[in-house]
Amino acid sequence: MKRILVDMDGVLADVYSRFFELHEEETGQRLSVKEIAGLLEAEAFPNQRKWVDNLYKNIAYQESP
């Protein structure tokens, strides 16, 4: 049986450090934790949906026959 593990709270994988890196790569702006405190994830990282979608597309491409 195949299983999928979903890390809903970021405990198993630190996605936020990657979000900070991707944000800086795209905008040239380095954010700090202090600057985004209290913001929703989508407010702090407006492109996060695009980054996650691209990740899944890359995984699907690698797994296709």
mmCIF file with all atom_site columns, N, CA and C in Angstrom:
data_model
loop_
_atom_site.group_PDB
_atom_site.id
_atom_site.type_symbol
_atom_site.label_atom_id
_atom_site.label_alt_id
_atom_site.label_comp_id
_atom_site.label_asym_id
_atom_site.label_entity_id
_atom_site.label_seq_id
_atom_site.pdbx_PDB_ins_code
_atom_site.Cartn_x
_atom_site.Cartn_y
_atom_site.Cartn_z
_atom_site.occupancy
_atom_site.B_iso_or_equiv
_atom_site.pdbx_formal_charge
_atom_site.auth_seq_id
_atom_site.auth_comp_id
_atom_site.auth_asym_id
_atom_site.auth_atom_id
_atom_site.pdbx_PDB_model_num
ATOM 1   N N  . MET A 1 1  ? 0.838  -1.168 0.000   1.00 0.00 ? 1  MET A N  1
ATOM 2   C CA . MET A 1 1  ? 0.000  0.000  0.000   1.00 0.00 ? 1  MET A CA 1
ATOM 3   C C  . MET A 1 1  ? 0.892  1.244  0.000   1.00 0.00 ? 1  MET A C  1
ATOM 4   N N  . LYS A 1 2  ? 0.581  2.199  -0.890  1.00 0.00 ? 2  LYS A N  1
ATOM 5   C CA . LYS A 1 2  ? 1.312  3.452  -0.931  1.00 0.00 ? 2  LYS A CA 1
ATOM 6   C C  . LYS A 1 2  ? 0.717  4.430  0.069   1.00 0.00 ? 2  LYS A C  1
ATOM 7   N N  . ARG A 1 3  ? 1.573  5.259  0.639   1.00 0.00 ? 3  ARG A N  1
ATOM 8   C CA . ARG A 1 3  ? 1.121  6.255  1.603   1.00 0.00 ? 3  ARG A CA 1
ATOM 9   C C  . ARG A 1 3  ? 1.719  7.601  1.257   1.00 0.00 ? 3  ARG A C  1
ATOM 10  N N  . ILE A 1 4  ? 1.032  8.639  1.655   1.00 0.00 ? 4  ILE A N  1
ATOM 11  C CA . ILE A 1 4  ? 1.506  10.008 1.482   1.00 0.00 ? 4  ILE A CA 1
ATOM 12  C C  . ILE A 1 4  ? 1.555  10.658 2.859   1.00 0.00 ? 4  ILE A C  1
ATOM 13  N N  . LEU A 1 5  ? 2.662  11.289 3.153   1.00 0.00 ? 5  LEU A N  1
ATOM 14  C CA . LEU A 1 5  ? 2.817  12.007 4.410   1.00 0.00 ? 5  LEU A CA 1
ATOM 15  C C  . LEU A 1 5  ? 2.688  13.499 4.128   1.00 0.00 ? 5  LEU A C  1
ATOM 16  N N  . VAL A 1 6  ? 1.822  14.150 4.869   1.00 0.00 ? 6  VAL A N  1
ATOM 17  C CA . VAL A 1 6  ? 1.609  15.581 4.694   1.00 0.00 ? 6  VAL A CA 1
ATOM 18  C C  . VAL A 1 6  ? 2.009  16.285 5.990   1.00 0.00 ? 6  VAL A C  1
ATOM 19  N N  . ASP A 1 7  ? 2.953  17.207 5.870   1.00 0.00 ? 7  ASP A N  1
ATOM 20  C CA . ASP A 1 7  ? 3.422  17.983 7.020   1.00 0.00 ? 7  ASP A CA 1
ATOM 21  C C  . ASP A 1 7  ? 2.636  19.286 7.063   1.00 0.00 ? 7  ASP A C  1
ATOM 22  N N  . MET A 1 8  ? 1.550  19.301 7.811   1.00 0.00 ? 8  MET A N  1
ATOM 23  C CA . MET A 1 8  ? 0.641  20.446 7.812   1.00 0.00 ? 8  MET A CA 1
ATOM 24  C C  . MET A 1 8  ? 1.136  21.634 8.644   1.00 0.00 ? 8  MET A C  1
ATOM 25  N N  . ASP A 1 9  ? 2.039  21.398 9.576   1.00 0.00 ? 9  ASP A N  1
ATOM 26  C CA . ASP A 1 9  ? 2.438  22.484 10.466  1.00 0.00 ? 9  ASP A CA 1
ATOM 27  C C  . ASP A 1 9  ? 3.918  22.850 10.376  1.00 0.00 ? 9  ASP A C  1
ATOM 28  N N  . GLY A 1 10 ? 4.635  22.288 9.416   1.00 0.00 ? 10 GLY A N  1
ATOM 29  C CA . GLY A 1 10 ? 6.030  22.654 9.232   1.00 0.00 ? 10 GLY A CA 1
ATOM 30  C C  . GLY A 1 10 ? 6.974  22.088 10.274  1.00 0.00 ? 10 GLY A C  1
ATOM 31  N N  . VAL A 1 11 ? 6.537  21.105 11.037  1.00 0.00 ? 11 VAL A N  1
ATOM 32  C CA . VAL A 1 11 ? 7.401  20.528 12.060  1.00 0.00 ? 11 VAL A CA 1
ATOM 33  C C  . VAL A 1 11 ? 8.452  19.602 11.446  1.00 0.00 ? 11 VAL A C  1
ATOM 34  N N  . LEU A 1 12 ? 8.064  18.819 10.465  1.00 0.00 ? 12 LEU A N  1
ATOM 35  C CA . LEU A 1 12 ? 8.996  17.874 9.858   1.00 0.00 ? 12 LEU A CA 1
ATOM 36  C C  . LEU A 1 12 ? 9.929  18.529 8.842   1.00 0.00 ? 12 LEU A C  1
ATOM 37  N N  . ALA A 1 13 ? 9.458  19.540 8.167   1.00 0.00 ? 13 ALA A N  1
ATOM 38  C CA . ALA A 1 13 ? 10.264 20.229 7.155   1.00 0.00 ? 13 ALA A CA 1
ATOM 39  C C  . ALA A 1 13 ? 10.145 21.733 7.359   1.00 0.00 ? 13 ALA A C  1
ATOM 40  N N  . ASP A 1 14 ? 11.260 22.412 7.342   1.00 0.00 ? 14 ASP A N  1
ATOM 41  C CA . ASP A 1 14 ? 11.279 23.866 7.520   1.00 0.00 ? 14 ASP A CA 1
ATOM 42  C C  . ASP A 1 14 ? 11.115 24.537 6.166   1.00 0.00 ? 14 ASP A C  1
ATOM 43  N N  . VAL A 1 15 ? 9.882  24.738 5.745   1.00 0.00 ? 15 VAL A N  1
ATOM 44  C CA . VAL A 1 15 ? 9.629  25.366 4.445   1.00 0.00 ? 15 VAL A CA 1
ATOM 45  C C  . VAL A 1 15 ? 9.880  26.865 4.486   1.00 0.00 ? 15 VAL A C  1
ATOM 46  N N  . TYR A 1 16 ? 9.798  27.454 5.652   1.00 0.00 ? 16 TYR A N  1
ATOM 47  C CA . TYR A 1 16 ? 9.901  28.898 5.733   1.00 0.00 ? 16 TYR A CA 1
ATOM 48  C C  . TYR A 1 16 ? 11.301 29.409 5.411   1.00 0.00 ? 16 TYR A C  1
ATOM 49  N N  . SER A 1 17 ? 12.322 28.671 5.770   1.00 0.00 ? 17 SER A N  1
ATOM 50  C CA . SER A 1 17 ? 13.671 29.127 5.402   1.00 0.00 ? 17 SER A CA 1
ATOM 51  C C  . SER A 1 17 ? 13.805 29.162 3.884   1.00 0.00 ? 17 SER A C  1
ATOM 52  N N  . ARG A 1 18 ? 13.187 28.197 3.199   1.00 0.00 ? 18 ARG A N  1
ATOM 53  C CA . ARG A 1 18 ? 13.210 28.193 1.731   1.00 0.00 ? 18 ARG A CA 1
ATOM 54  C C  . ARG A 1 18 ? 12.361 29.332 1.184   1.00 0.00 ? 18 ARG A C  1
ATOM 55  N N  . PHE A 1 19 ? 11.225 29.625 1.807   1.00 0.00 ? 19 PHE A N  1
ATOM 56  C CA . PHE A 1 19 ? 10.403 30.747 1.374   1.00 0.00 ? 19 PHE A CA 1
ATOM 57  C C  . PHE A 1 19 ? 11.182 32.056 1.479   1.00 0.00 ? 19 PHE A C  1
ATOM 58  N N  . PHE A 1 20 ? 11.932 32.236 2.550   1.00 0.00 ? 20 PHE A N  1
ATOM 59  C CA . PHE A 1 20 ? 12.762 33.437 2.687   1.00 0.00 ? 20 PHE A CA 1
ATOM 60  C C  . PHE A 1 20 ? 13.775 33.520 1.551   1.00 0.00 ? 20 PHE A C  1
ATOM 61  N N  . GLU A 1 21 ? 14.418 32.407 1.224   1.00 0.00 ? 21 GLU A N  1
ATOM 62  C CA . GLU A 1 21 ? 15.410 32.378 0.141   1.00 0.00 ? 21 GLU A CA 1
ATOM 63  C C  . GLU A 1 21 ? 14.767 32.703 -1.202  1.00 0.00 ? 21 GLU A C  1
ATOM 64  N N  . LEU A 1 22 ? 13.648 32.063 -1.504  1.00 0.00 ? 22 LEU A N  1
ATOM 65  C CA . LEU A 1 22 ? 12.980 32.291 -2.784  1.00 0.00 ? 22 LEU A CA 1
ATOM 66  C C  . LEU A 1 22 ? 12.486 33.724 -2.906  1.00 0.00 ? 22 LEU A C  1
ATOM 67  N N  . HIS A 1 23 ? 11.970 34.273 -1.812  1.00 0.00 ? 23 HIS A N  1
ATOM 68  C CA . HIS A 1 23 ? 11.509 35.660 -1.826  1.00 0.00 ? 23 HIS A CA 1
ATOM 69  C C  . HIS A 1 23 ? 12.673 36.600 -2.154  1.00 0.00 ? 23 HIS A C  1
ATOM 70  N N  . GLU A 1 24 ? 13.810 36.368 -1.518  1.00 0.00 ? 24 GLU A N  1
ATOM 71  C CA . GLU A 1 24 ? 14.971 37.222 -1.771  1.00 0.00 ? 24 GLU A CA 1
ATOM 72  C C  . GLU A 1 24 ? 15.476 37.066 -3.208  1.00 0.00 ? 24 GLU A C  1
ATOM 73  N N  . GLU A 1 25 ? 15.487 35.835 -3.724  1.00 0.00 ? 25 GLU A N  1
ATOM 74  C CA . GLU A 1 25 ? 15.916 35.603 -5.103  1.00 0.00 ? 25 GLU A CA 1
ATOM 75  C C  . GLU A 1 25 ? 15.037 36.350 -6.099  1.00 0.00 ? 25 GLU A C  1
ATOM 76  N N  . GLU A 1 26 ? 13.729 36.354 -5.859  1.00 0.00 ? 26 GLU A N  1
ATOM 77  C CA . GLU A 1 26 ? 12.800 36.973 -6.797  1.00 0.00 ? 26 GLU A CA 1
ATOM 78  C C  . GLU A 1 26 ? 12.702 38.480 -6.663  1.00 0.00 ? 26 GLU A C  1
ATOM 79  N N  . THR A 1 27 ? 12.832 38.988 -5.440  1.00 0.00 ? 27 THR A N  1
ATOM 80  C CA . THR A 1 27 ? 12.587 40.413 -5.218  1.00 0.00 ? 27 THR A CA 1
ATOM 81  C C  . THR A 1 27 ? 13.838 41.207 -4.879  1.00 0.00 ? 27 THR A C  1
ATOM 82  N N  . GLY A 1 28 ? 14.884 40.520 -4.442  1.00 0.00 ? 28 GLY A N  1
ATOM 83  C CA . GLY A 1 28 ? 16.073 41.225 -3.972  1.00 0.00 ? 28 GLY A CA 1
ATOM 84  C C  . GLY A 1 28 ? 15.907 41.768 -2.563  1.00 0.00 ? 28 GLY A C  1
ATOM 85  N N  . GLN A 1 29 ? 14.768 41.516 -1.967  1.00 0.00 ? 29 GLN A N  1
ATOM 86  C CA . GLN A 1 29 ? 14.468 42.006 -0.617  1.00 0.00 ? 29 GLN A CA 1
ATOM 87  C C  . GLN A 1 29 ? 14.632 40.874 0.385   1.00 0.00 ? 29 GLN A C  1
ATOM 88  N N  . ARG A 1 30 ? 15.488 41.081 1.375   1.00 0.00 ? 30 ARG A N  1
ATOM 89  C CA . ARG A 1 30 ? 15.676 40.088 2.430   1.00 0.00 ? 30 ARG A CA 1
ATOM 90  C C  . ARG A 1 30 ? 14.708 40.398 3.574   1.00 0.00 ? 30 ARG A C  1
ATOM 91  N N  . LEU A 1 31 ? 13.813 39.470 3.823   1.00 0.00 ? 31 LEU A N  1
ATOM 92  C CA . LEU A 1 31 ? 12.851 39.622 4.911   1.00 0.00 ? 31 LEU A CA 1
ATOM 93  C C  . LEU A 1 31 ? 13.404 39.019 6.190   1.00 0.00 ? 31 LEU A C  1
ATOM 94  N N  . SER A 1 32 ? 12.918 39.516 7.307   1.00 0.00 ? 32 SER A N  1
ATOM 95  C CA . SER A 1 32 ? 13.258 38.919 8.597   1.00 0.00 ? 32 SER A CA 1
ATOM 96  C C  . SER A 1 32 ? 11.986 38.366 9.229   1.00 0.00 ? 32 SER A C  1
ATOM 97  N N  . VAL A 1 33 ? 12.155 37.479 10.164  1.00 0.00 ? 33 VAL A N  1
ATOM 98  C CA . VAL A 1 33 ? 11.018 36.918 10.884  1.00 0.00 ? 33 VAL A CA 1
ATOM 99  C C  . VAL A 1 33 ? 10.239 38.038 11.562  1.00 0.00 ? 33 VAL A C  1
ATOM 100 N N  . LYS A 1 34 ? 10.961 39.007 12.085  1.00 0.00 ? 34 LYS A N  1
ATOM 101 C CA . LYS A 1 34 ? 10.330 40.127 12.777  1.00 0.00 ? 34 LYS A CA 1
ATOM 102 C C  . LYS A 1 34 ? 9.402  40.916 11.839  1.00 0.00 ? 34 LYS A C  1
ATOM 103 N N  . GLU A 1 35 ? 9.819  41.064 10.569  1.00 0.00 ? 35 GLU A N  1
ATOM 104 C CA . GLU A 1 35 ? 9.028  41.824 9.605   1.00 0.00 ? 35 GLU A CA 1
ATOM 105 C C  . GLU A 1 35 ? 7.705  41.138 9.231   1.00 0.00 ? 35 GLU A C  1
ATOM 106 N N  . ILE A 1 36 ? 7.694  39.823 9.263   1.00 0.00 ? 36 ILE A N  1
ATOM 107 C CA . ILE A 1 36 ? 6.479  39.114 8.835   1.00 0.00 ? 36 ILE A CA 1
ATOM 108 C C  . ILE A 1 36 ? 5.654  38.585 9.999   1.00 0.00 ? 36 ILE A C  1
ATOM 109 N N  . ALA A 1 37 ? 6.105  38.823 11.209  1.00 0.00 ? 37 ALA A N  1
ATOM 110 C CA . ALA A 1 37 ? 5.367  38.355 12.393  1.00 0.00 ? 37 ALA A CA 1
ATOM 111 C C  . ALA A 1 37 ? 3.946  38.905 12.360  1.00 0.00 ? 37 ALA A C  1
ATOM 112 N N  . GLY A 1 38 ? 2.975  38.025 12.558  1.00 0.00 ? 38 GLY A N  1
ATOM 113 C CA . GLY A 1 38 ? 1.576  38.421 12.588  1.00 0.00 ? 38 GLY A CA 1
ATOM 114 C C  . GLY A 1 38 ? 0.890  38.393 11.235  1.00 0.00 ? 38 GLY A C  1
ATOM 115 N N  . LEU A 1 39 ? 1.656  38.185 10.158  1.00 0.00 ? 39 LEU A N  1
ATOM 116 C CA . LEU A 1 39 ? 1.066  38.113 8.822   1.00 0.00 ? 39 LEU A CA 1
ATOM 117 C C  . LEU A 1 39 ? 0.660  36.688 8.502   1.00 0.00 ? 39 LEU A C  1
ATOM 118 N N  . LEU A 1 40 ? -0.339 36.549 7.672   1.00 0.00 ? 40 LEU A N  1
ATOM 119 C CA . LEU A 1 40 ? -0.679 35.244 7.139   1.00 0.00 ? 40 LEU A CA 1
ATOM 120 C C  . LEU A 1 40 ? 0.428  34.824 6.183   1.00 0.00 ? 40 LEU A C  1
ATOM 121 N N  . GLU A 1 41 ? 0.587  33.533 5.992   1.00 0.00 ? 41 GLU A N  1
ATOM 122 C CA . GLU A 1 41 ? 1.638  33.015 5.113   1.00 0.00 ? 41 GLU A CA 1
ATOM 123 C C  . GLU A 1 41 ? 1.548  33.639 3.714   1.00 0.00 ? 41 GLU A C  1
ATOM 124 N N  . ALA A 1 42 ? 0.349  33.737 3.167   1.00 0.00 ? 42 ALA A N  1
ATOM 125 C CA . ALA A 1 42 ? 0.159  34.294 1.827   1.00 0.00 ? 42 ALA A CA 1
ATOM 126 C C  . ALA A 1 42 ? 0.450  35.794 1.776   1.00 0.00 ? 42 ALA A C  1
ATOM 127 N N  . GLU A 1 43 ? 0.300  36.480 2.889   1.00 0.00 ? 43 GLU A N  1
ATOM 128 C CA . GLU A 1 43 ? 0.640  37.905 2.943   1.00 0.00 ? 43 GLU A CA 1
ATOM 129 C C  . GLU A 1 43 ? 2.150  38.094 3.001   1.00 0.00 ? 43 GLU A C  1
ATOM 130 N N  . ALA A 1 44 ? 2.811  37.276 3.784   1.00 0.00 ? 44 ALA A N  1
ATOM 131 C CA . ALA A 1 44 ? 4.260  37.381 3.945   1.00 0.00 ? 44 ALA A CA 1
ATOM 132 C C  . ALA A 1 44 ? 4.996  36.951 2.677   1.00 0.00 ? 44 ALA A C  1
ATOM 133 N N  . PHE A 1 45 ? 4.480  35.910 2.037   1.00 0.00 ? 45 PHE A N  1
ATOM 134 C CA . PHE A 1 45 ? 5.114  35.348 0.844   1.00 0.00 ? 45 PHE A CA 1
ATOM 135 C C  . PHE A 1 45 ? 4.067  35.235 -0.260  1.00 0.00 ? 45 PHE A C  1
ATOM 136 N N  . PRO A 1 46 ? 3.784  36.318 -0.974  1.00 0.00 ? 46 PRO A N  1
ATOM 137 C CA . PRO A 1 46 ? 2.716  36.310 -1.969  1.00 0.00 ? 46 PRO A CA 1
ATOM 138 C C  . PRO A 1 46 ? 2.904  35.259 -3.073  1.00 0.00 ? 46 PRO A C  1
ATOM 139 N N  . ASN A 1 47 ? 4.139  34.854 -3.344  1.00 0.00 ? 47 ASN A N  1
ATOM 140 C CA . ASN A 1 47 ? 4.400  33.887 -4.404  1.00 0.00 ? 47 ASN A CA 1
ATOM 141 C C  . ASN A 1 47 ? 4.508  32.447 -3.899  1.00 0.00 ? 47 ASN A C  1
ATOM 142 N N  . GLN A 1 48 ? 4.204  32.222 -2.637  1.00 0.00 ? 48 GLN A N  1
ATOM 143 C CA . GLN A 1 48 ? 4.396  30.888 -2.065  1.00 0.00 ? 48 GLN A CA 1
ATOM 144 C C  . GLN A 1 48 ? 3.572  29.826 -2.780  1.00 0.00 ? 48 GLN A C  1
ATOM 145 N N  . ARG A 1 49 ? 2.407  30.161 -3.257  1.00 0.00 ? 49 ARG A N  1
ATOM 146 C CA . ARG A 1 49 ? 1.580  29.170 -3.972  1.00 0.00 ? 49 ARG A CA 1
ATOM 147 C C  . ARG A 1 49 ? 2.290  28.722 -5.258  1.00 0.00 ? 49 ARG A C  1
ATOM 148 N N  . LYS A 1 50 ? 2.876  29.683 -5.968  1.00 0.00 ? 50 LYS A N  1
ATOM 149 C CA . LYS A 1 50 ? 3.612  29.375 -7.192  1.00 0.00 ? 50 LYS A CA 1
ATOM 150 C C  . LYS A 1 50 ? 4.801  28.474 -6.886  1.00 0.00 ? 50 LYS A C  1
ATOM 151 N N  . TRP A 1 51 ? 5.531  28.762 -5.803  1.00 0.00 ? 51 TRP A N  1
ATOM 152 C CA . TRP A 1 51 ? 6.707  27.963 -5.443  1.00 0.00 ? 51 TRP A CA 1
ATOM 153 C C  . TRP A 1 51 ? 6.308  26.528 -5.122  1.00 0.00 ? 51 TRP A C  1
ATOM 154 N N  . VAL A 1 52 ? 5.239  26.357 -4.358  1.00 0.00 ? 52 VAL A N  1
ATOM 155 C CA . VAL A 1 52 ? 4.791  25.023 -3.980  1.00 0.00 ? 52 VAL A CA 1
ATOM 156 C C  . VAL A 1 52 ? 4.282  24.266 -5.209  1.00 0.00 ? 52 VAL A C  1
ATOM 157 N N  . ASP A 1 53 ? 3.517  24.945 -6.065  1.00 0.00 ? 53 ASP A N  1
ATOM 158 C CA . ASP A 1 53 ? 3.022  24.301 -7.284  1.00 0.00 ? 53 ASP A CA 1
ATOM 159 C C  . ASP A 1 53 ? 4.179  23.836 -8.161  1.00 0.00 ? 53 ASP A C  1
ATOM 160 N N  . ASN A 1 54 ? 5.215  24.666 -8.289  1.00 0.00 ? 54 ASN A N  1
ATOM 161 C CA . ASN A 1 54 ? 6.388  24.292 -9.089  1.00 0.00 ? 54 ASN A CA 1
ATOM 162 C C  . ASN A 1 54 ? 7.102  23.084 -8.497  1.00 0.00 ? 54 ASN A C  1
ATOM 163 N N  . LEU A 1 55 ? 7.165  23.024 -7.183  1.00 0.00 ? 55 LEU A N  1
ATOM 164 C CA . LEU A 1 55 ? 7.786  21.884 -6.519  1.00 0.00 ? 55 LEU A CA 1
ATOM 165 C C  . LEU A 1 55 ? 7.053  20.594 -6.887  1.00 0.00 ? 55 LEU A C  1
ATOM 166 N N  . TYR A 1 56 ? 5.725  20.622 -6.792  1.00 0.00 ? 56 TYR A N  1
ATOM 167 C CA . TYR A 1 56 ? 4.948  19.422 -7.108  1.00 0.00 ? 56 TYR A CA 1
ATOM 168 C C  . TYR A 1 56 ? 5.043  19.050 -8.581  1.00 0.00 ? 56 TYR A C  1
ATOM 169 N N  . LYS A 1 57 ? 5.117  20.044 -9.457  1.00 0.00 ? 57 LYS A N  1
ATOM 170 C CA . LYS A 1 57 ? 5.282  19.753 -10.892 1.00 0.00 ? 57 LYS A CA 1
ATOM 171 C C  . LYS A 1 57 ? 6.621  19.065 -11.136 1.00 0.00 ? 57 LYS A C  1
ATOM 172 N N  . ASN A 1 58 ? 7.674  19.536 -10.464 1.00 0.00 ? 58 ASN A N  1
ATOM 173 C CA . ASN A 1 58 ? 8.995  18.916 -10.611 1.00 0.00 ? 58 ASN A CA 1
ATOM 174 C C  . ASN A 1 58 ? 9.008  17.490 -10.083 1.00 0.00 ? 58 ASN A C  1
ATOM 175 N N  . ILE A 1 59 ? 8.341  17.251 -8.971  1.00 0.00 ? 59 ILE A N  1
ATOM 176 C CA . ILE A 1 59 ? 8.282  15.906 -8.396  1.00 0.00 ? 59 ILE A CA 1
ATOM 177 C C  . ILE A 1 59 ? 7.520  14.983 -9.351  1.00 0.00 ? 59 ILE A C  1
ATOM 178 N N  . ALA A 1 60 ? 6.397  15.439 -9.869  1.00 0.00 ? 60 ALA A N  1
ATOM 179 C CA . ALA A 1 60 ? 5.596  14.627 -10.791 1.00 0.00 ? 60 ALA A CA 1
ATOM 180 C C  . ALA A 1 60 ? 6.391  14.320 -12.051 1.00 0.00 ? 60 ALA A C  1
ATOM 181 N N  . TYR A 1 61 ? 7.143  15.280 -12.538 1.00 0.00 ? 61 TYR A N  1
ATOM 182 C CA . TYR A 1 61 ? 7.948  15.076 -13.748 1.00 0.00 ? 61 TYR A CA 1
ATOM 183 C C  . TYR A 1 61 ? 9.026  14.014 -13.508 1.00 0.00 ? 61 TYR A C  1
ATOM 184 N N  . GLN A 1 62 ? 9.661  14.065 -12.346 1.00 0.00 ? 62 GLN A N  1
ATOM 185 C CA . GLN A 1 62 ? 10.711 13.107 -12.018 1.00 0.00 ? 62 GLN A CA 1
ATOM 186 C C  . GLN A 1 62 ? 10.165 11.697 -11.855 1.00 0.00 ? 62 GLN A C  1
ATOM 187 N N  . GLU A 1 63 ? 8.932  11.565 -11.420 1.00 0.00 ? 63 GLU A N  1
ATOM 188 C CA . GLU A 1 63 ? 8.343  10.257 -11.159 1.00 0.00 ? 63 GLU A CA 1
ATOM 189 C C  . GLU A 1 63 ? 7.635  9.671  -12.377 1.00 0.00 ? 63 GLU A C  1
ATOM 190 N N  . SER A 1 64 ? 7.416  10.469 -13.423 1.00 0.00 ? 64 SER A N  1
ATOM 191 C CA . SER A 1 64 ? 6.698  9.941  -14.580 1.00 0.00 ? 64 SER A CA 1
ATOM 192 C C  . SER A 1 64 ? 7.584  8.980  -15.362 1.00 0.00 ? 64 SER A C  1
ATOM 193 N N  . PRO A 1 65 ? 6.973  7.964  -15.971 1.00 0.00 ? 65 PRO A N  1
ATOM 194 C CA . PRO A 1 65 ? 7.759  6.934  -16.687 1.00 0.00 ? 65 PRO A CA 1
ATOM 195 C C  . PRO A 1 65 ? 8.413  7.450  -17.936 1.00 0.00 ? 65 PRO A C  1
#
